[in-house]
mmCIF file of C-alpha atoms in Angstrom:
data_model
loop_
_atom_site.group_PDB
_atom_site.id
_atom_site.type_symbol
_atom_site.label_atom_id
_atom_site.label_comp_id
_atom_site.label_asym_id
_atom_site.label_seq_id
_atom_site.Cartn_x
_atom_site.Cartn_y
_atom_site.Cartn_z
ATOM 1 C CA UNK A 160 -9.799 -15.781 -95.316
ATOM 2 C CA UNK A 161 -6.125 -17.401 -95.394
ATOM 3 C CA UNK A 162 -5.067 -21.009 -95.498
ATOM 4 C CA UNK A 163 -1.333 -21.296 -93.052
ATOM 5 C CA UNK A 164 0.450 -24.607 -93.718
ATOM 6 C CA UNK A 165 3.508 -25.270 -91.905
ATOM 7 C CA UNK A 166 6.519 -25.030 -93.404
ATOM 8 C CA UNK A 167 8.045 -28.520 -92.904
ATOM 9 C CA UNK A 168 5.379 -30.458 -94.366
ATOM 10 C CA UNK A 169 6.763 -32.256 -97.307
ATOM 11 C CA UNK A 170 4.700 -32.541 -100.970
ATOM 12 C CA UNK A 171 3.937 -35.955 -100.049
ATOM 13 C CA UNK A 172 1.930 -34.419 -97.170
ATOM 14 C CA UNK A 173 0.049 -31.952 -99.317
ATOM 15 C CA UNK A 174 -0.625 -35.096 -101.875
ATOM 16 C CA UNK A 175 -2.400 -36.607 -99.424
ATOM 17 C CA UNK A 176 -4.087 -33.985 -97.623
ATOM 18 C CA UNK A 177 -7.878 -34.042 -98.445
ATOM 19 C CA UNK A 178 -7.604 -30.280 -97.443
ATOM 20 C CA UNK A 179 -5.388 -29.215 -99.738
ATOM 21 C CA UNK A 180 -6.721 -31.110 -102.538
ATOM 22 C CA UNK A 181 -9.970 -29.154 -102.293
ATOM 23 C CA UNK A 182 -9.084 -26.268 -102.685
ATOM 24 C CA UNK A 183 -6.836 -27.534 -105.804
ATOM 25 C CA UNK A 184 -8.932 -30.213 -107.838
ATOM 26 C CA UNK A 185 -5.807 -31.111 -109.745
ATOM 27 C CA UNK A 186 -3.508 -31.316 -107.294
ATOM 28 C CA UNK A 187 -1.831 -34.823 -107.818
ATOM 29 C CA UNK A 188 -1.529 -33.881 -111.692
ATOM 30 C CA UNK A 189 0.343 -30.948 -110.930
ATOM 31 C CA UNK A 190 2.786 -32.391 -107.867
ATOM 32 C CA UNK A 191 3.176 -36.170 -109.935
ATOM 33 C CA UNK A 192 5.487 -33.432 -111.997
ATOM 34 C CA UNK A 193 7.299 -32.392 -108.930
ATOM 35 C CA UNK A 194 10.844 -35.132 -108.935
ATOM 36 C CA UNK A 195 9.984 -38.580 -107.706
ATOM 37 C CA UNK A 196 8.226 -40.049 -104.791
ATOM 38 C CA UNK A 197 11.229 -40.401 -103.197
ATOM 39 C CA UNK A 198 11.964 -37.057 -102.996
ATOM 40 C CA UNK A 199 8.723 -36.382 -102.800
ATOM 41 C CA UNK A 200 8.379 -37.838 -99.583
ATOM 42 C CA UNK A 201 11.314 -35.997 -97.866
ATOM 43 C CA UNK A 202 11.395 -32.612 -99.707
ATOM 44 C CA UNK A 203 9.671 -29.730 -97.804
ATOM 45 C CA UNK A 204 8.479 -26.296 -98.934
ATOM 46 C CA UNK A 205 10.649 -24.849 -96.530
ATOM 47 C CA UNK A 206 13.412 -26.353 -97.950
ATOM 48 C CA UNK A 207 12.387 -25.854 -101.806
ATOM 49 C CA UNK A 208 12.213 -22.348 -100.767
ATOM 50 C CA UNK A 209 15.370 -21.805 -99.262
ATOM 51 C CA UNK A 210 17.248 -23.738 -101.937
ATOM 52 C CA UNK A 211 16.329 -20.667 -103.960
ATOM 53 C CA UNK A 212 16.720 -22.707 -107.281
ATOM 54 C CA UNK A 213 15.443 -20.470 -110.144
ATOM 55 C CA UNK A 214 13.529 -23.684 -111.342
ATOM 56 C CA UNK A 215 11.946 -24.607 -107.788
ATOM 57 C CA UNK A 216 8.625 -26.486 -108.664
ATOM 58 C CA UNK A 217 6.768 -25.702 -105.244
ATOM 59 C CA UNK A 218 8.590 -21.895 -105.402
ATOM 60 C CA UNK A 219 6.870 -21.851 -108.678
ATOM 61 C CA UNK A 220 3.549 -22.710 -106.927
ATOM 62 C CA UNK A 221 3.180 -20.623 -104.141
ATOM 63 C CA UNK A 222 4.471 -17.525 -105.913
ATOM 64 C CA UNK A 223 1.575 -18.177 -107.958
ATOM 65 C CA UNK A 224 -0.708 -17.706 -104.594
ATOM 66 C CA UNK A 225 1.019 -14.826 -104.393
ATOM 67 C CA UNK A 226 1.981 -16.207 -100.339
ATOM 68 C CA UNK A 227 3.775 -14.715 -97.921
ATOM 69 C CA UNK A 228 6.188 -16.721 -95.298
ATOM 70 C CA UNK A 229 7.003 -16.449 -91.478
ATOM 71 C CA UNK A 230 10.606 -16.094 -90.527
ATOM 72 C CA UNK A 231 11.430 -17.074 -86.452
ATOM 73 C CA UNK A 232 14.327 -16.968 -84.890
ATOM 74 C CA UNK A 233 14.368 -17.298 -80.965
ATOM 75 C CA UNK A 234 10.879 -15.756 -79.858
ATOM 76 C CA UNK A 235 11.045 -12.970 -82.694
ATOM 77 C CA UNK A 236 8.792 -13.300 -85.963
ATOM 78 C CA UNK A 237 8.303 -11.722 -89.093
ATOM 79 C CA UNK A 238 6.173 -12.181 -92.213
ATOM 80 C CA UNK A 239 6.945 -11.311 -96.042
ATOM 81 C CA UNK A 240 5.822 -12.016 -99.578
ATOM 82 C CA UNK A 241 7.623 -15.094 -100.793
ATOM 83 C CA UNK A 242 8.236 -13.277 -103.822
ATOM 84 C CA UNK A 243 10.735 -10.426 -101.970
ATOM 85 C CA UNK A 244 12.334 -13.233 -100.558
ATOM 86 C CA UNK A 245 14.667 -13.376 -103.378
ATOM 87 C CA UNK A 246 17.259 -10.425 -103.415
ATOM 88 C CA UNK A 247 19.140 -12.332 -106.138
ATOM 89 C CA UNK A 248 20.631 -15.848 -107.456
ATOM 90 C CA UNK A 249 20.892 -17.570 -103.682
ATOM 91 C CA UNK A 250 20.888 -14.155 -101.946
ATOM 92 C CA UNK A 251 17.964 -14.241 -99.609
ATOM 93 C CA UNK A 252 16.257 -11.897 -97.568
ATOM 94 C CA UNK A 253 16.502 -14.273 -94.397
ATOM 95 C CA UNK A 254 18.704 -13.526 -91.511
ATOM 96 C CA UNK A 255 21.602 -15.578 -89.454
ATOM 97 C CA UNK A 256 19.420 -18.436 -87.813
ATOM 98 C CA UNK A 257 16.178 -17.516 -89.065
ATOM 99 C CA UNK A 258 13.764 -20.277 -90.363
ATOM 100 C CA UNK A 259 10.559 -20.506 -92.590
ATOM 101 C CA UNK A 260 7.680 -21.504 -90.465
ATOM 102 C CA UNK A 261 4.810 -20.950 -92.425
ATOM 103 C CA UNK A 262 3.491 -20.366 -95.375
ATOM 104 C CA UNK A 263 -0.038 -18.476 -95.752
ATOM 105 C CA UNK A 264 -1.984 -17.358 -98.982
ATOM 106 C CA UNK A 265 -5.864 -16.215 -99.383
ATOM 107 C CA UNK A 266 -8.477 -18.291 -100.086
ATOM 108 C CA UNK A 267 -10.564 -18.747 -102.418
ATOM 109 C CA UNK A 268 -7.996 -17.730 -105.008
ATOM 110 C CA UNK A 269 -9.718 -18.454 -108.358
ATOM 111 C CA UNK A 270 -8.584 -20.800 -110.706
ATOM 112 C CA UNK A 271 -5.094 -21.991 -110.519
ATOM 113 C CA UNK A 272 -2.896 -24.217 -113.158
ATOM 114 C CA UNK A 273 1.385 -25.457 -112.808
ATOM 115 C CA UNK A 274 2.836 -26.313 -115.884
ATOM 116 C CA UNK A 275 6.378 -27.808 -116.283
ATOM 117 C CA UNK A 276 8.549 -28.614 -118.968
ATOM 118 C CA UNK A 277 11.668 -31.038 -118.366
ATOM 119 C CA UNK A 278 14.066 -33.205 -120.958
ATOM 120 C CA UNK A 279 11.634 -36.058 -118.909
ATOM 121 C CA UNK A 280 8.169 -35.710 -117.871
ATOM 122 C CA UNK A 281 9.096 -37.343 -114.092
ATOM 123 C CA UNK A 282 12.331 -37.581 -112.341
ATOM 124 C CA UNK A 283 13.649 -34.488 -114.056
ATOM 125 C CA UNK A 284 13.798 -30.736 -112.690
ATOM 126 C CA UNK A 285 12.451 -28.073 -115.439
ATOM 127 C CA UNK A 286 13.731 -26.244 -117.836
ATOM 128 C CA UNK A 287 11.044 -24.191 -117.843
ATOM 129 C CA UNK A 288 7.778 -24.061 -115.200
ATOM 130 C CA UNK A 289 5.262 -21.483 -114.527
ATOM 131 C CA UNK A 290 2.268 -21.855 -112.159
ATOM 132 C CA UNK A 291 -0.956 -19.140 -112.295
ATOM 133 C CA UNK A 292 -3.826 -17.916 -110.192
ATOM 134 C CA UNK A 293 -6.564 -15.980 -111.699
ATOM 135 C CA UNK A 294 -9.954 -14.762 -110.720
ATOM 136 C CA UNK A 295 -12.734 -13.432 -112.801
ATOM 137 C CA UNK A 296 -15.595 -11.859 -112.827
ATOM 138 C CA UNK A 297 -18.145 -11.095 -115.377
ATOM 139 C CA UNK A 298 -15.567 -11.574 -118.231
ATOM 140 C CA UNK A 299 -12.980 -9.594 -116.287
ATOM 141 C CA UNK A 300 -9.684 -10.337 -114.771
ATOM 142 C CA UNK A 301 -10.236 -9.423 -111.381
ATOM 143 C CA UNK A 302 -6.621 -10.615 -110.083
ATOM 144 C CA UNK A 303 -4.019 -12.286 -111.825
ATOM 145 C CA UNK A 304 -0.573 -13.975 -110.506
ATOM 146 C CA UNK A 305 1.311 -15.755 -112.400
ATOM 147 C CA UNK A 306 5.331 -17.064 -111.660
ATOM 148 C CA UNK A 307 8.203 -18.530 -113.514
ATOM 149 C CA UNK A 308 11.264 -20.202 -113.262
ATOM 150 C CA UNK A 309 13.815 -21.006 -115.140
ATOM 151 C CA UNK A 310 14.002 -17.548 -116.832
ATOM 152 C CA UNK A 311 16.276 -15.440 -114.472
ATOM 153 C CA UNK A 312 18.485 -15.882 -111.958
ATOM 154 C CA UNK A 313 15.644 -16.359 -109.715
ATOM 155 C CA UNK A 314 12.420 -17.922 -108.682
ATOM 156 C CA UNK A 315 10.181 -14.639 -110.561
ATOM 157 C CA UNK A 316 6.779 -13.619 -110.000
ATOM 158 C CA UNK A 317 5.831 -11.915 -113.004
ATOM 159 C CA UNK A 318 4.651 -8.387 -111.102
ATOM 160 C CA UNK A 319 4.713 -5.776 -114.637
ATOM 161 C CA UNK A 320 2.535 -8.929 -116.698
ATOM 162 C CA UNK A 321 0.219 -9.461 -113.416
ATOM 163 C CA UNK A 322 -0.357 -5.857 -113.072
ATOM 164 C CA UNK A 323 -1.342 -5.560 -117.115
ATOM 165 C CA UNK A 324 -3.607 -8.576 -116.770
ATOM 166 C CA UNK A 325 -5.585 -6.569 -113.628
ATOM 167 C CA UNK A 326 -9.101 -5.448 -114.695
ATOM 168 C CA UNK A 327 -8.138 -6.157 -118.684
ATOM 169 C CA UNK A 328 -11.089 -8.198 -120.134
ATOM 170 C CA UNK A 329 -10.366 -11.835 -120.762
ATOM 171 C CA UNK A 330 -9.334 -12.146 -123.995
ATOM 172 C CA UNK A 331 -7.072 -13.609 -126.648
ATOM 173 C CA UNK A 332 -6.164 -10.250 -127.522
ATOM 174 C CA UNK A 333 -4.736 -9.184 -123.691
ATOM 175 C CA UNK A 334 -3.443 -12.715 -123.346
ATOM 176 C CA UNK A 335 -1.238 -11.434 -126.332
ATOM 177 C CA UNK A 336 -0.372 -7.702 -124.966
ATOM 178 C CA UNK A 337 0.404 -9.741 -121.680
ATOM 179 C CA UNK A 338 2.898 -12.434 -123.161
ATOM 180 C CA UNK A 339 4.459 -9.115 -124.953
ATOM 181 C CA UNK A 340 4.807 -7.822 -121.455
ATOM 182 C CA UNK A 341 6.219 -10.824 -120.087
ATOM 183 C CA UNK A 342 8.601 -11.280 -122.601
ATOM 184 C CA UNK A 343 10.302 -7.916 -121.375
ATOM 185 C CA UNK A 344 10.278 -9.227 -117.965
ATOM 186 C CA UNK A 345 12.354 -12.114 -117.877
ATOM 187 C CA UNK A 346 15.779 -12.624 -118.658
ATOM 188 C CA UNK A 347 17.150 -16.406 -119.393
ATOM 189 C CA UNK A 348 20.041 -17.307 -120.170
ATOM 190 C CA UNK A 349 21.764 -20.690 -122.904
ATOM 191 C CA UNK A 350 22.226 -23.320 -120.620
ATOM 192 C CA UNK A 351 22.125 -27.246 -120.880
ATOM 193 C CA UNK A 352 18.549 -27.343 -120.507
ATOM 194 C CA UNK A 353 17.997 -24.681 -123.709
ATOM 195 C CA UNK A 354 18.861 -21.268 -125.375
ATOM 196 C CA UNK A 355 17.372 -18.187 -124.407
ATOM 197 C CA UNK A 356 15.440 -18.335 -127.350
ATOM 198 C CA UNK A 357 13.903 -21.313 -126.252
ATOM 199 C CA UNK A 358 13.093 -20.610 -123.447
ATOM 200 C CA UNK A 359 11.326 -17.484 -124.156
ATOM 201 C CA UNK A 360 8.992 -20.003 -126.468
ATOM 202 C CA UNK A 361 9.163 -22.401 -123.741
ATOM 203 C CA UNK A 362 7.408 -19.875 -121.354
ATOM 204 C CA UNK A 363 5.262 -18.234 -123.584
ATOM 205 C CA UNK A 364 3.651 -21.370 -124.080
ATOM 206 C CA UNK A 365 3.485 -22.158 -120.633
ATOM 207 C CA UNK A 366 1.873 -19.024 -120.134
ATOM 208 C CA UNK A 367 -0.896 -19.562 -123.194
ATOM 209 C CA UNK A 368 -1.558 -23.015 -121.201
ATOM 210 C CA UNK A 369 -3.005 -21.389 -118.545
ATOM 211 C CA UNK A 370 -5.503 -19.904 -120.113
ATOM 212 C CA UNK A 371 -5.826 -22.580 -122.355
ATOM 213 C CA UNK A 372 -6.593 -25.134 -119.442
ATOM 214 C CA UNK A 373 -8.041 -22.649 -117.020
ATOM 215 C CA UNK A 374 -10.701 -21.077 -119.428
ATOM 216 C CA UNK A 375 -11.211 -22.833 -122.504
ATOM 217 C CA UNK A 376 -14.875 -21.648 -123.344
ATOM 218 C CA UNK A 377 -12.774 -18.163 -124.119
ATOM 219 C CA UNK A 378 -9.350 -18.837 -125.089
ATOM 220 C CA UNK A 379 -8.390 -21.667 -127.076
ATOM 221 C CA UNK A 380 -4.730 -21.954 -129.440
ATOM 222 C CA UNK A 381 -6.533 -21.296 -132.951
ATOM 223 C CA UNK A 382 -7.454 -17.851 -131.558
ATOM 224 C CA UNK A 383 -4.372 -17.064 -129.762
ATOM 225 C CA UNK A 384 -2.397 -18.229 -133.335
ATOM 226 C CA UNK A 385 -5.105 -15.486 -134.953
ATOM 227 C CA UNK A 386 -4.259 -12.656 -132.786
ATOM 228 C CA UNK A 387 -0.400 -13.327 -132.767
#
């Protein structure tokens, strides 16, 4: 089963859409984090997307769903992953006059968790955010997607840790193999908003939270600082 959204809604719209917030029980926790109502009301995914800010909150979020988008342009369509969609810092695989549509992902989709870090908790874009999507079964990591931004020159879906995390059992040990993965995967860069050095601990954090929030009865900080 898929969910398709249209492309121009704003987050306001997905804030208030009883839909949506079933099939994400902590919706307004994670998009209160997204700028400020104001923006809020007027900013749409399509437009998030094609910004193609490495620290896009709702690029952040649907990577995580691992969605795909539909370019039109005149009566010709085409769908992709969101996470091709960025050849490079603001080069995008979209043609002359083509626009976003829609945006589709699977459902059900497991559990699913945004974190953000900013200099200020609202009204702030991040220095760091990551959003993740994992399913299990029977103690086992049937899928895993997680995304980051803030780390490269673009939005990143984190496609080398994802693929460890696949059928690995759900553990503080493979949450630790998998940071060690991630770690090779991104590449930040000293900024305003932090070194590289803190941003690596910025996202590695982000990255424990997940599992932190998502499954607590197995993963919990005193046994991830154990294992490290």
């Amino acid at each position: 089963n898929t969910c398709t959204i249209g492309a121009g809604i704003t987050v306001t719209d997905l804030l208030e859409s009883k839909d949506f917030s079933g099939l994400f029980p902590d919706l307004a926790k994670h998009l209160k984090l997204v700028s400020s109502a104001m923006i809020r009301n007027v900013s749409t995914l399509a437009g998030n997307f094609v910004n193609a800010s490495p620290i896009g909150d709702m690029t952040a979020f649907f990577l995580a769903l691992n969605a795909q988008i539909t370019l039109a342009k005149d009566h010709q369509k085409r769908i992709i992953f969101l996470k091709h969609f960025y050849k490079g810092y603001k080069d995008l695989d979209k043609g002359e006059g083509e626009i976003i549509t829609e945006i589709i992902f699977n459902i059900p989709f497991g559990k699913f968790n945004f974190e953000k870090v900013s200099k200020r908790t609202h009204l702030d874009i991040a220095s760091v955010n990551s959003a993740a999507s994992i399913k299990i079964k029977n103690g086992i990591i049937q899928e895993a997607h997680i995304s980051a931004g803030g780390i490269g020159p673009i939005p990143t879906y984190l496609s080398d840790t994802c693929n460890f995390l696949n059928n690995k059992e759900l553990s503080p040990t493979t949450i630790i193999e998998a940071n060690n993965i991630l770690q090779k995967e991104i590449s930040p860069i000293s900024d305003v908003r932090g070194s590289v050095e803190y941003k690596r601990l910025l996202l590695r954090q982000l990255f424990f939270a997940h599992f932190i929030e998502l499954y607590p009865e197995t993963i919990s900080l005193s046994n991830l600082i154990l294992q490290s």
